[in-house]
Amino acid sequence: MAKNILILACLFSISLTAQYSIKGTINPSNNYTWILLYKLENGKKEFVNNATVENGKFQLQLSEKEPNGIYRAYYQLENNLYVEFIYNNEEVTFKFDPNNPTETIEFRSSQENIIFQDYHTIISSNQKDLDSIQVEFFTSDNDQTDKILSEKYQKTRTKLQKNQNEFEKKSEGLLANHFIKASAQYNALVPFKNPQDYLDEIKSHFFDAIDFQDTVLGNSSFVNDRLTDYVFYLNQAKDQESKNILQKKAIDDAVNKVGVNPNILKNFEESLLQNYVELENNEMVNFVLNNYYTNLPDKYQDAALQYQITAAMKTAIGKKATDFSWEENGQTKNLYSLIGHDYYIVVFFSSGCPHCQDEIPEFHDFIKEIENIKVISIGLEDEKEAWKKMTENYNEFTNILDLDKWNSQKVKDYGITAIPSYFVLDASKNILAKPNDFEELKTMFETK
């Protein structure tokens, strides 16, 4: 009896520590060395584990206590490069090409992921066939051709619907079922002759398959992706004014569809803000901020994000750069007082930043050969000596030491989140460009 109890205790202990492997192969390996695993929670990622990559292969262990859901394996975090998969207490094995992860990922184990990938492959092919027939129908001007296309359309639509139903049934009880059902795309019973009527129909049924109260969907990026697709891909126009009008209405409609769900609304509205900041569309940034984001409950608002957005709006192309001052040889000087040059480049860097250590010397050697350019370099530092040593040969620059580093007012005014950061100004201190790196900046002046 005691022996049986001991055996049961051992089995119980083993079950408590059961683990599942996540195995991946990166091909080509491209010298990637680390994998960082995150779980998506309410559309945000939470760190779970990491592993080394050797010869393109990696393996992560997940405890059975790890919550089920959508996970991301990042192989280059700074450039937001990752593969995404479903985890539901089973082994997951896959391989992918890092240059095109979404289209090349291939699952070798995991019922959840294999069935969802099969679904995506088959339904995408069906939908592509149906869309091709619809495009032909738009341009056809022959009744007999229209009849043939209509019959072909209905046959293809029936095939698609049959496959959709089969996958929904096959995936019952799986997490994948939530995404398969929510991915069902609306297709009209008959093709449309007028493209605008077709688009209006798609818009009116775009969210039919999505249950915004489904927590599995809500914890993934799926709902947010669908919401942003609705705004940006279904609401385009030839001119910016018309586009803004369409997208304002689309945002209103999307928010109404979501209803009272602050987690989803927060993620959606922050995605909109980040997209519009990147597009430097200040009108739409203000629309989302003033009409929606600032009306969320306080705990769902990100004050740091709002500050960054405000700074980004101030540094939009065409805006006048924010003035700032510094001490030089016992005198106070400021950006606006500088005269006599066609261009001014404001560069933020740090002597302790490895990327800056490589890039800033190259930038200096290149820019010193070009006339009528004045560089104002701002060192975000913890102490003076390293900065002084790095800049001692940059006599052509105006070198400013800022010991406030990331708390600097200049950093806040210019929305600096990474270094080095460059701002190219004209003679009147209007912002002409914000190059992503030195190589991009170099192309601006190589032909001048």
GROMACS .gro file of C-alpha atoms in nm:
model
  448
    1MET     CA    1   0.000   0.000   0.000
    2ALA     CA    2   0.278   0.241   0.096
    3LYS     CA    3   0.458   0.152  -0.227
    4ASN     CA    4   0.148   0.235  -0.432
    5ILE     CA    5   0.109   0.566  -0.252
    6LEU     CA    6   0.476   0.645  -0.327
    7ILE     CA    7   0.428   0.566  -0.696
    8LEU     CA    8   0.118   0.786  -0.711
    9ALA     CA    9   0.305   1.066  -0.538
   10CYS     CA   10   0.588   1.042  -0.793
   11LEU     CA   11   0.343   1.047  -1.082
   12PHE     CA   12   0.167   1.347  -0.929
   13SER     CA   13   0.501   1.524  -0.889
   14ILE     CA   14   0.595   1.455  -1.251
   15SER     CA   15   0.258   1.582  -1.376
   16LEU     CA   16   0.309   1.906  -1.187
   17THR     CA   17   0.638   1.967  -1.367
   18ALA     CA   18   0.539   1.844  -1.713
   19GLN     CA   19   0.692   2.049  -1.989
   20TYR     CA   20   0.632   2.096  -2.359
   21SER     CA   21   0.898   2.182  -2.613
   22ILE     CA   22   0.884   2.464  -2.865
   23LYS     CA   23   1.137   2.374  -3.133
   24GLY     CA   24   1.223   2.595  -3.427
   25THR     CA   25   1.457   2.607  -3.724
   26ILE     CA   26   1.559   2.934  -3.887
   27ASN     CA   27   1.668   2.874  -4.246
   28PRO     CA   28   1.879   3.052  -4.356
   29SER     CA   29   2.012   3.106  -4.004
   30ASN     CA   30   2.156   3.453  -4.080
   31ASN     CA   31   2.367   3.432  -3.762
   32TYR     CA   32   2.069   3.489  -3.529
   33THR     CA   33   2.178   3.402  -3.175
   34TRP     CA   34   1.875   3.448  -2.949
   35ILE     CA   35   1.504   3.373  -2.943
   36LEU     CA   36   1.284   3.572  -2.704
   37LEU     CA   37   0.943   3.421  -2.632
   38TYR     CA   38   0.643   3.639  -2.544
   39LYS     CA   39   0.278   3.562  -2.479
   40LEU     CA   40   0.014   3.802  -2.605
   41GLU     CA   41  -0.214   3.928  -2.329
   42ASN     CA   42  -0.485   4.178  -2.419
   43GLY     CA   43  -0.295   4.257  -2.736
   44LYS     CA   44   0.029   4.330  -2.546
   45LYS     CA   45   0.328   4.101  -2.519
   46GLU     CA   46   0.450   3.955  -2.189
   47PHE     CA   47   0.799   3.801  -2.167
   48VAL     CA   48   0.800   3.425  -2.100
   49ASN     CA   49   1.140   3.273  -2.179
   50ASN     CA   50   1.446   3.287  -2.404
   51ALA     CA   51   1.681   3.042  -2.573
   52THR     CA   52   2.004   3.046  -2.772
   53VAL     CA   53   2.005   2.974  -3.143
   54GLU     CA   54   2.274   2.734  -3.265
   55ASN     CA   55   2.313   2.667  -3.637
   56GLY     CA   56   1.965   2.807  -3.687
   57LYS     CA   57   1.800   2.575  -3.433
   58PHE     CA   58   1.648   2.659  -3.095
   59GLN     CA   59   1.437   2.493  -2.828
   60LEU     CA   60   1.224   2.644  -2.552
   61GLN     CA   61   1.054   2.464  -2.265
   62LEU     CA   62   0.707   2.560  -2.145
   63SER     CA   63   0.550   2.432  -1.827
   64GLU     CA   64   0.196   2.297  -1.844
   65LYS     CA   65   0.115   2.583  -1.606
   66GLU     CA   66   0.197   2.831  -1.881
   67PRO     CA   67  -0.133   2.974  -2.005
   68ASN     CA   68  -0.266   2.871  -2.343
   69GLY     CA   69  -0.292   3.130  -2.616
   70ILE     CA   70  -0.096   3.311  -2.885
   71TYR     CA   71   0.282   3.328  -2.847
   72ARG     CA   72   0.550   3.512  -3.041
   73ALA     CA   73   0.910   3.402  -3.086
   74TYR     CA   74   1.117   3.712  -3.164
   75TYR     CA   75   1.445   3.652  -3.345
   76GLN     CA   76   1.519   4.025  -3.379
   77LEU     CA   77   1.335   4.233  -3.123
   78GLU     CA   78   1.463   4.575  -3.230
   79ASN     CA   79   1.317   4.534  -3.579
   80ASN     CA   80   1.002   4.358  -3.456
   81LEU     CA   81   1.081   4.032  -3.638
   82TYR     CA   82   0.895   3.730  -3.504
   83VAL     CA   83   0.694   3.418  -3.578
   84GLU     CA   84   0.356   3.365  -3.412
   85PHE     CA   85   0.194   3.039  -3.307
   86ILE     CA   86  -0.080   2.888  -3.091
   87TYR     CA   87   0.023   2.710  -2.772
   88ASN     CA   88  -0.222   2.470  -2.609
   89ASN     CA   89  -0.029   2.219  -2.396
   90GLU     CA   90   0.134   2.035  -2.685
   91GLU     CA   91   0.470   2.016  -2.857
   92VAL     CA   92   0.518   2.278  -3.129
   93THR     CA   93   0.780   2.228  -3.400
   94PHE     CA   94   0.824   2.457  -3.698
   95LYS     CA   95   1.072   2.601  -3.946
   96PHE     CA   96   1.070   2.935  -4.130
   97ASP     CA   97   1.266   3.172  -4.351
   98PRO     CA   98   1.347   3.485  -4.145
   99ASN     CA   99   1.322   3.701  -4.456
  100ASN     CA  100   0.955   3.610  -4.501
  101PRO     CA  101   0.833   3.444  -4.179
  102THR     CA  102   0.457   3.477  -4.227
  103GLU     CA  103   0.445   3.307  -4.565
  104THR     CA  104   0.716   3.047  -4.508
  105ILE     CA  105   0.647   2.912  -4.159
  106GLU     CA  106   0.578   2.539  -4.172
  107PHE     CA  107   0.457   2.345  -3.868
  108ARG     CA  108   0.581   1.989  -3.821
  109SER     CA  109   0.392   1.920  -3.496
  110SER     CA  110   0.098   2.077  -3.307
  111GLN     CA  111  -0.256   1.996  -3.409
  112GLU     CA  112  -0.360   2.354  -3.331
  113ASN     CA  113  -0.111   2.515  -3.568
  114ILE     CA  114  -0.125   2.257  -3.845
  115ILE     CA  115  -0.503   2.280  -3.877
  116PHE     CA  116  -0.496   2.660  -3.869
  117GLN     CA  117  -0.221   2.674  -4.129
  118ASP     CA  118  -0.411   2.429  -4.353
  119TYR     CA  119  -0.719   2.644  -4.311
  120HIS     CA  120  -0.533   2.959  -4.409
  121THR     CA  121  -0.380   2.794  -4.718
  122ILE     CA  122  -0.704   2.647  -4.852
  123ILE     CA  123  -0.940   2.933  -4.771
  124SER     CA  124  -0.696   3.194  -4.906
  125SER     CA  125  -0.679   3.003  -5.233
  126ASN     CA  126  -1.062   2.979  -5.249
  127GLN     CA  127  -1.100   3.349  -5.173
  128LYS     CA  128  -0.842   3.446  -5.434
  129ASP     CA  129  -1.036   3.247  -5.697
  130LEU     CA  130  -1.361   3.413  -5.595
  131ASP     CA  131  -1.210   3.762  -5.599
  132SER     CA  132  -1.067   3.703  -5.947
  133ILE     CA  133  -1.414   3.616  -6.079
  134GLN     CA  134  -1.557   3.928  -5.916
  135VAL     CA  135  -1.293   4.146  -6.085
  136GLU     CA  136  -1.376   3.989  -6.423
  137PHE     CA  137  -1.744   4.059  -6.360
  138PHE     CA  138  -1.672   4.428  -6.297
  139THR     CA  139  -1.520   4.469  -6.644
  140SER     CA  140  -1.746   4.237  -6.843
  141ASP     CA  141  -1.994   4.407  -7.080
  142ASN     CA  142  -2.144   4.091  -7.230
  143ASP     CA  143  -2.460   3.927  -7.096
  144GLN     CA  144  -2.349   3.577  -7.187
  145THR     CA  145  -2.012   3.627  -7.020
  146ASP     CA  146  -2.188   3.769  -6.713
  147LYS     CA  147  -2.403   3.457  -6.691
  148ILE     CA  148  -2.101   3.226  -6.712
  149LEU     CA  149  -1.912   3.430  -6.453
  150SER     CA  150  -2.212   3.437  -6.219
  151GLU     CA  151  -2.243   3.059  -6.230
  152LYS     CA  152  -1.869   3.021  -6.176
  153TYR     CA  153  -1.885   3.269  -5.887
  154GLN     CA  154  -2.166   3.083  -5.711
  155LYS     CA  155  -1.993   2.748  -5.756
  156THR     CA  156  -1.667   2.885  -5.613
  157ARG     CA  157  -1.851   3.056  -5.326
  158THR     CA  158  -2.022   2.727  -5.238
  159LYS     CA  159  -1.685   2.550  -5.237
  160LEU     CA  160  -1.538   2.816  -5.009
  161GLN     CA  161  -1.832   2.799  -4.769
  162LYS     CA  162  -1.811   2.419  -4.761
  163ASN     CA  163  -1.441   2.434  -4.670
  164GLN     CA  164  -1.510   2.700  -4.406
  165ASN     CA  165  -1.776   2.481  -4.243
  166GLU     CA  166  -1.552   2.173  -4.253
  167PHE     CA  167  -1.264   2.352  -4.082
  168GLU     CA  168  -1.494   2.494  -3.818
  169LYS     CA  169  -1.621   2.145  -3.743
  170LYS     CA  170  -1.273   1.987  -3.757
  171SER     CA  171  -1.132   2.243  -3.512
  172GLU     CA  172  -1.408   2.219  -3.250
  173GLY     CA  173  -1.258   2.221  -2.900
  174LEU     CA  174  -0.932   2.379  -3.019
  175LEU     CA  175  -0.811   2.736  -2.970
  176ALA     CA  176  -0.771   2.749  -3.347
  177ASN     CA  177  -1.150   2.727  -3.378
  178HIS     CA  178  -1.187   3.080  -3.240
  179PHE     CA  179  -0.964   3.220  -3.515
  180ILE     CA  180  -1.107   3.004  -3.790
  181LYS     CA  181  -1.464   3.113  -3.714
  182ALA     CA  182  -1.360   3.479  -3.679
  183SER     CA  183  -1.170   3.467  -4.009
  184ALA     CA  184  -1.479   3.379  -4.213
  185GLN     CA  185  -1.504   3.647  -4.482
  186TYR     CA  186  -1.838   3.770  -4.607
  187ASN     CA  187  -1.908   3.709  -4.976
  188ALA     CA  188  -2.233   3.817  -5.142
  189LEU     CA  189  -2.461   3.557  -5.299
  190VAL     CA  190  -2.406   3.706  -5.645
  191PRO     CA  191  -2.123   3.921  -5.788
  192PHE     CA  192  -2.155   4.299  -5.811
  193LYS     CA  193  -2.136   4.499  -6.129
  194ASN     CA  194  -2.054   4.827  -5.953
  195PRO     CA  195  -1.724   4.830  -5.755
  196GLN     CA  196  -1.854   5.086  -5.507
  197ASP     CA  197  -2.158   4.871  -5.428
  198TYR     CA  198  -1.923   4.578  -5.375
  199LEU     CA  199  -1.701   4.779  -5.139
  200ASP     CA  200  -1.999   4.910  -4.943
  201GLU     CA  201  -2.127   4.554  -4.898
  202ILE     CA  202  -1.788   4.434  -4.776
  203LYS     CA  203  -1.771   4.721  -4.526
  204SER     CA  204  -2.119   4.658  -4.391
  205HIS     CA  205  -2.040   4.291  -4.321
  206PHE     CA  206  -1.671   4.322  -4.232
  207PHE     CA  207  -1.713   4.234  -3.863
  208ASP     CA  208  -1.995   3.979  -3.897
  209ALA     CA  209  -1.782   3.682  -3.788
  210ILE     CA  210  -1.603   3.849  -3.496
  211ASP     CA  211  -1.722   3.812  -3.139
  212PHE     CA  212  -1.566   4.109  -2.960
  213GLN     CA  213  -1.640   3.948  -2.623
  214ASP     CA  214  -1.432   3.638  -2.710
  215THR     CA  215  -1.138   3.654  -2.467
  216VAL     CA  216  -0.924   3.421  -2.681
  217LEU     CA  217  -0.950   3.664  -2.971
  218GLY     CA  218  -0.913   3.962  -2.739
  219ASN     CA  219  -0.586   3.832  -2.595
  220SER     CA  220  -0.436   3.796  -2.943
  221SER     CA  221  -0.352   4.057  -3.204
  222PHE     CA  222  -0.630   3.924  -3.430
  223VAL     CA  223  -0.906   4.171  -3.338
  224ASN     CA  224  -0.673   4.470  -3.346
  225ASP     CA  225  -0.540   4.368  -3.688
  226ARG     CA  226  -0.893   4.340  -3.825
  227LEU     CA  227  -0.992   4.678  -3.685
  228THR     CA  228  -0.691   4.855  -3.832
  229ASP     CA  229  -0.738   4.675  -4.166
  230TYR     CA  230  -1.093   4.808  -4.176
  231VAL     CA  231  -0.975   5.166  -4.131
  232PHE     CA  232  -0.666   5.170  -4.352
  233TYR     CA  233  -0.739   4.924  -4.632
  234LEU     CA  234  -1.109   4.969  -4.694
  235ASN     CA  235  -1.114   5.347  -4.668
  236GLN     CA  236  -0.882   5.502  -4.922
  237ALA     CA  237  -0.921   5.804  -5.153
  238LYS     CA  238  -0.716   5.996  -5.408
  239ASP     CA  239  -0.672   6.305  -5.192
  240GLN     CA  240  -0.584   6.334  -4.824
  241GLU     CA  241  -0.891   6.535  -4.726
  242SER     CA  242  -1.130   6.273  -4.864
  243LYS     CA  243  -0.926   5.994  -4.710
  244ASN     CA  244  -0.944   6.159  -4.368
  245ILE     CA  245  -1.321   6.194  -4.396
  246LEU     CA  246  -1.362   5.825  -4.485
  247GLN     CA  247  -1.130   5.709  -4.209
  248LYS     CA  248  -1.294   5.923  -3.942
  249LYS     CA  249  -1.626   5.755  -4.021
  250ALA     CA  250  -1.457   5.414  -4.029
  251ILE     CA  251  -1.309   5.473  -3.683
  252ASP     CA  252  -1.651   5.579  -3.552
  253ASP     CA  253  -1.806   5.262  -3.696
  254ALA     CA  254  -1.530   5.036  -3.562
  255VAL     CA  255  -1.549   5.179  -3.211
  256ASN     CA  256  -1.927   5.131  -3.211
  257LYS     CA  257  -1.882   4.769  -3.320
  258VAL     CA  258  -1.640   4.700  -3.034
  259GLY     CA  259  -1.876   4.847  -2.776
  260VAL     CA  260  -1.770   4.867  -2.411
  261ASN     CA  261  -1.438   4.682  -2.415
  262PRO     CA  262  -1.160   4.916  -2.297
  263ASN     CA  263  -0.878   4.665  -2.355
  264ILE     CA  264  -0.961   4.628  -2.723
  265LEU     CA  265  -1.032   5.000  -2.763
  266LYS     CA  266  -0.700   5.092  -2.598
  267ASN     CA  267  -0.500   4.868  -2.833
  268PHE     CA  268  -0.694   4.980  -3.139
  269GLU     CA  269  -0.666   5.350  -3.065
  270GLU     CA  270  -0.297   5.326  -2.979
  271SER     CA  271  -0.237   5.144  -3.309
  272LEU     CA  272  -0.422   5.421  -3.492
  273LEU     CA  273  -0.217   5.687  -3.317
  274GLN     CA  274   0.112   5.516  -3.396
  275ASN     CA  275   0.012   5.473  -3.762
  276TYR     CA  276  -0.097   5.834  -3.801
  277VAL     CA  277   0.214   5.963  -3.624
  278GLU     CA  278   0.426   5.762  -3.868
  279LEU     CA  279   0.225   5.908  -4.157
  280GLU     CA  280   0.263   6.253  -3.996
  281ASN     CA  281  -0.112   6.302  -4.029
  282ASN     CA  282  -0.166   6.546  -3.743
  283GLU     CA  283  -0.534   6.594  -3.822
  284MET     CA  284  -0.606   6.225  -3.765
  285VAL     CA  285  -0.381   6.209  -3.459
  286ASN     CA  286  -0.583   6.489  -3.301
  287PHE     CA  287  -0.909   6.323  -3.405
  288VAL     CA  288  -0.822   5.994  -3.234
  289LEU     CA  289  -0.676   6.164  -2.926
  290ASN     CA  290  -0.954   6.413  -2.867
  291ASN     CA  291  -1.254   6.201  -2.967
  292TYR     CA  292  -1.153   5.864  -2.830
  293TYR     CA  293  -0.825   5.796  -2.654
  294THR     CA  294  -0.848   6.065  -2.388
  295ASN     CA  295  -1.205   5.951  -2.315
  296LEU     CA  296  -1.087   5.605  -2.207
  297PRO     CA  297  -1.077   5.539  -1.831
  298ASP     CA  298  -0.757   5.687  -1.688
  299LYS     CA  299  -0.596   5.349  -1.617
  300TYR     CA  300  -0.613   5.260  -1.987
  301GLN     CA  301  -0.437   5.576  -2.102
  302ASP     CA  302  -0.059   5.577  -2.148
  303ALA     CA  303   0.077   5.919  -2.047
  304ALA     CA  304   0.424   5.842  -2.187
  305LEU     CA  305   0.274   5.751  -2.525
  306GLN     CA  306   0.074   6.074  -2.532
  307TYR     CA  307   0.390   6.270  -2.457
  308GLN     CA  308   0.578   6.094  -2.739
  309ILE     CA  309   0.292   6.163  -2.978
  310THR     CA  310   0.288   6.531  -2.888
  311ALA     CA  311   0.664   6.549  -2.948
  312ALA     CA  312   0.634   6.360  -3.278
  313MET     CA  313   0.367   6.602  -3.398
  314LYS     CA  314   0.600   6.892  -3.320
  315THR     CA  315   0.876   6.734  -3.529
  316ALA     CA  316   0.666   6.650  -3.835
  317ILE     CA  317   0.822   6.729  -4.174
  318GLY     CA  318   0.762   7.097  -4.255
  319LYS     CA  319   0.728   7.202  -3.891
  320LYS     CA  320   0.973   7.450  -3.743
  321ALA     CA  321   1.215   7.267  -3.514
  322THR     CA  322   1.175   7.338  -3.145
  323ASP     CA  323   1.431   7.591  -3.024
  324PHE     CA  324   1.680   7.500  -2.750
  325SER     CA  325   1.976   7.671  -2.584
  326TRP     CA  326   2.322   7.580  -2.453
  327GLU     CA  327   2.625   7.739  -2.293
  328GLU     CA  328   2.929   7.800  -2.516
  329ASN     CA  329   3.242   7.982  -2.397
  330GLY     CA  330   3.050   8.150  -2.120
  331GLN     CA  331   2.769   8.265  -2.349
  332THR     CA  332   2.414   8.136  -2.392
  333LYS     CA  333   2.335   8.040  -2.750
  334ASN     CA  334   2.027   7.890  -2.912
  335LEU     CA  335   1.930   7.705  -3.229
  336TYR     CA  336   1.727   7.989  -3.378
  337SER     CA  337   2.018   8.234  -3.351
  338LEU     CA  338   2.242   8.028  -3.580
  339ILE     CA  339   2.277   8.183  -3.926
  340GLY     CA  340   2.488   8.154  -4.238
  341HIS     CA  341   2.423   7.795  -4.347
  342ASP     CA  342   2.186   7.638  -4.598
  343TYR     CA  343   2.128   7.332  -4.380
  344TYR     CA  344   2.148   7.242  -4.011
  345ILE     CA  345   2.164   6.887  -3.879
  346VAL     CA  346   2.068   6.815  -3.520
  347VAL     CA  347   2.198   6.476  -3.411
  348PHE     CA  348   2.132   6.303  -3.078
  349PHE     CA  349   2.382   6.036  -2.967
  350SER     CA  350   2.566   5.895  -2.666
  351SER     CA  351   2.930   5.796  -2.620
  352GLY     CA  352   2.810   5.480  -2.443
  353CYS     CA  353   2.596   5.364  -2.737
  354PRO     CA  354   2.780   5.098  -2.948
  355HIS     CA  355   2.583   5.188  -3.258
  356CYS     CA  356   2.671   5.557  -3.210
  357GLN     CA  357   3.038   5.469  -3.166
  358ASP     CA  358   3.033   5.313  -3.514
  359GLU     CA  359   2.803   5.556  -3.692
  360ILE     CA  360   2.891   5.903  -3.561
  361PRO     CA  361   3.258   5.894  -3.676
  362GLU     CA  362   3.139   5.793  -4.025
  363PHE     CA  363   2.884   6.072  -4.017
  364HIS     CA  364   3.153   6.321  -3.914
  365ASP     CA  365   3.396   6.219  -4.188
  366PHE     CA  366   3.124   6.241  -4.450
  367ILE     CA  367   2.956   6.566  -4.350
  368LYS     CA  368   3.272   6.771  -4.287
  369GLU     CA  369   3.345   6.764  -4.661
  370ILE     CA  370   3.014   6.929  -4.750
  371GLU     CA  371   2.980   7.306  -4.750
  372ASN     CA  372   2.701   7.513  -4.598
  373ILE     CA  373   2.599   7.252  -4.339
  374LYS     CA  374   2.619   7.313  -3.966
  375VAL     CA  375   2.593   7.016  -3.728
  376ILE     CA  376   2.462   7.053  -3.374
  377SER     CA  377   2.548   6.732  -3.189
  378ILE     CA  378   2.379   6.659  -2.857
  379GLY     CA  379   2.548   6.402  -2.635
  380LEU     CA  380   2.308   6.232  -2.394
  381GLU     CA  381   2.554   6.136  -2.124
  382ASP     CA  382   2.600   6.016  -1.767
  383GLU     CA  383   2.936   6.190  -1.732
  384LYS     CA  384   3.158   6.432  -1.924
  385GLU     CA  385   3.485   6.253  -1.991
  386ALA     CA  386   3.367   5.986  -2.237
  387TRP     CA  387   3.171   6.248  -2.432
  388LYS     CA  388   3.469   6.484  -2.438
  389LYS     CA  389   3.697   6.211  -2.570
  390MET     CA  390   3.449   6.110  -2.842
  391THR     CA  391   3.392   6.465  -2.967
  392GLU     CA  392   3.741   6.611  -2.927
  393ASN     CA  393   3.809   6.591  -3.302
  394TYR     CA  394   3.466   6.714  -3.409
  395ASN     CA  395   3.571   7.079  -3.424
  396GLU     CA  396   3.334   7.155  -3.712
  397PHE     CA  397   3.037   7.060  -3.494
  398THR     CA  398   2.864   7.252  -3.220
  399ASN     CA  399   2.899   6.990  -2.948
  400ILE     CA  400   2.646   7.004  -2.663
  401LEU     CA  401   2.674   6.795  -2.348
  402ASP     CA  402   2.340   6.702  -2.191
  403LEU     CA  403   2.380   6.525  -1.859
  404ASP     CA  404   2.003   6.495  -1.816
  405LYS     CA  405   2.021   6.222  -2.078
  406TRP     CA  406   1.673   6.068  -2.136
  407ASN     CA  407   1.514   6.317  -1.896
  408SER     CA  408   1.644   6.605  -2.106
  409GLN     CA  409   1.392   6.861  -2.227
  410LYS     CA  410   1.551   6.839  -2.571
  411VAL     CA  411   1.483   6.464  -2.578
  412LYS     CA  412   1.120   6.525  -2.484
  413ASP     CA  413   1.073   6.808  -2.733
  414TYR     CA  414   1.217   6.603  -3.019
  415GLY     CA  415   1.052   6.274  -2.919
  416ILE     CA  416   1.380   6.083  -2.904
  417THR     CA  417   1.331   5.712  -2.832
  418ALA     CA  418   1.645   5.575  -3.001
  419ILE     CA  419   1.994   5.696  -3.083
  420PRO     CA  420   2.153   5.812  -3.299
  421SER     CA  421   1.866   6.029  -3.426
  422TYR     CA  422   1.903   6.287  -3.702
  423PHE     CA  423   1.698   6.596  -3.795
  424VAL     CA  424   1.779   6.787  -4.114
  425LEU     CA  425   1.670   7.153  -4.107
  426ASP     CA  426   1.670   7.428  -4.368
  427ALA     CA  427   1.813   7.776  -4.316
  428SER     CA  428   1.493   7.885  -4.138
  429LYS     CA  429   1.511   7.579  -3.905
  430ASN     CA  430   1.215   7.404  -4.069
  431ILE     CA  431   1.238   7.025  -4.054
  432LEU     CA  432   1.318   6.884  -4.398
  433ALA     CA  433   1.380   6.522  -4.306
  434LYS     CA  434   1.422   6.274  -4.021
  435PRO     CA  435   1.655   6.006  -4.165
  436ASN     CA  436   1.631   5.665  -4.001
  437ASP     CA  437   2.008   5.624  -4.002
  438PHE     CA  438   2.331   5.763  -4.144
  439GLU     CA  439   2.297   5.571  -4.472
  440GLU     CA  440   1.961   5.735  -4.539
  441LEU     CA  441   2.098   6.077  -4.444
  442LYS     CA  442   2.396   6.025  -4.676
  443THR     CA  443   2.170   5.979  -4.980
  444MET     CA  444   2.028   6.329  -4.919
  445PHE     CA  445   2.363   6.499  -4.964
  446GLU     CA  446   2.562   6.275  -5.197
  447THR     CA  447   2.414   6.447  -5.504
  448LYS     CA  448   2.413   6.801  -5.362
   0.00000   0.00000   0.00000
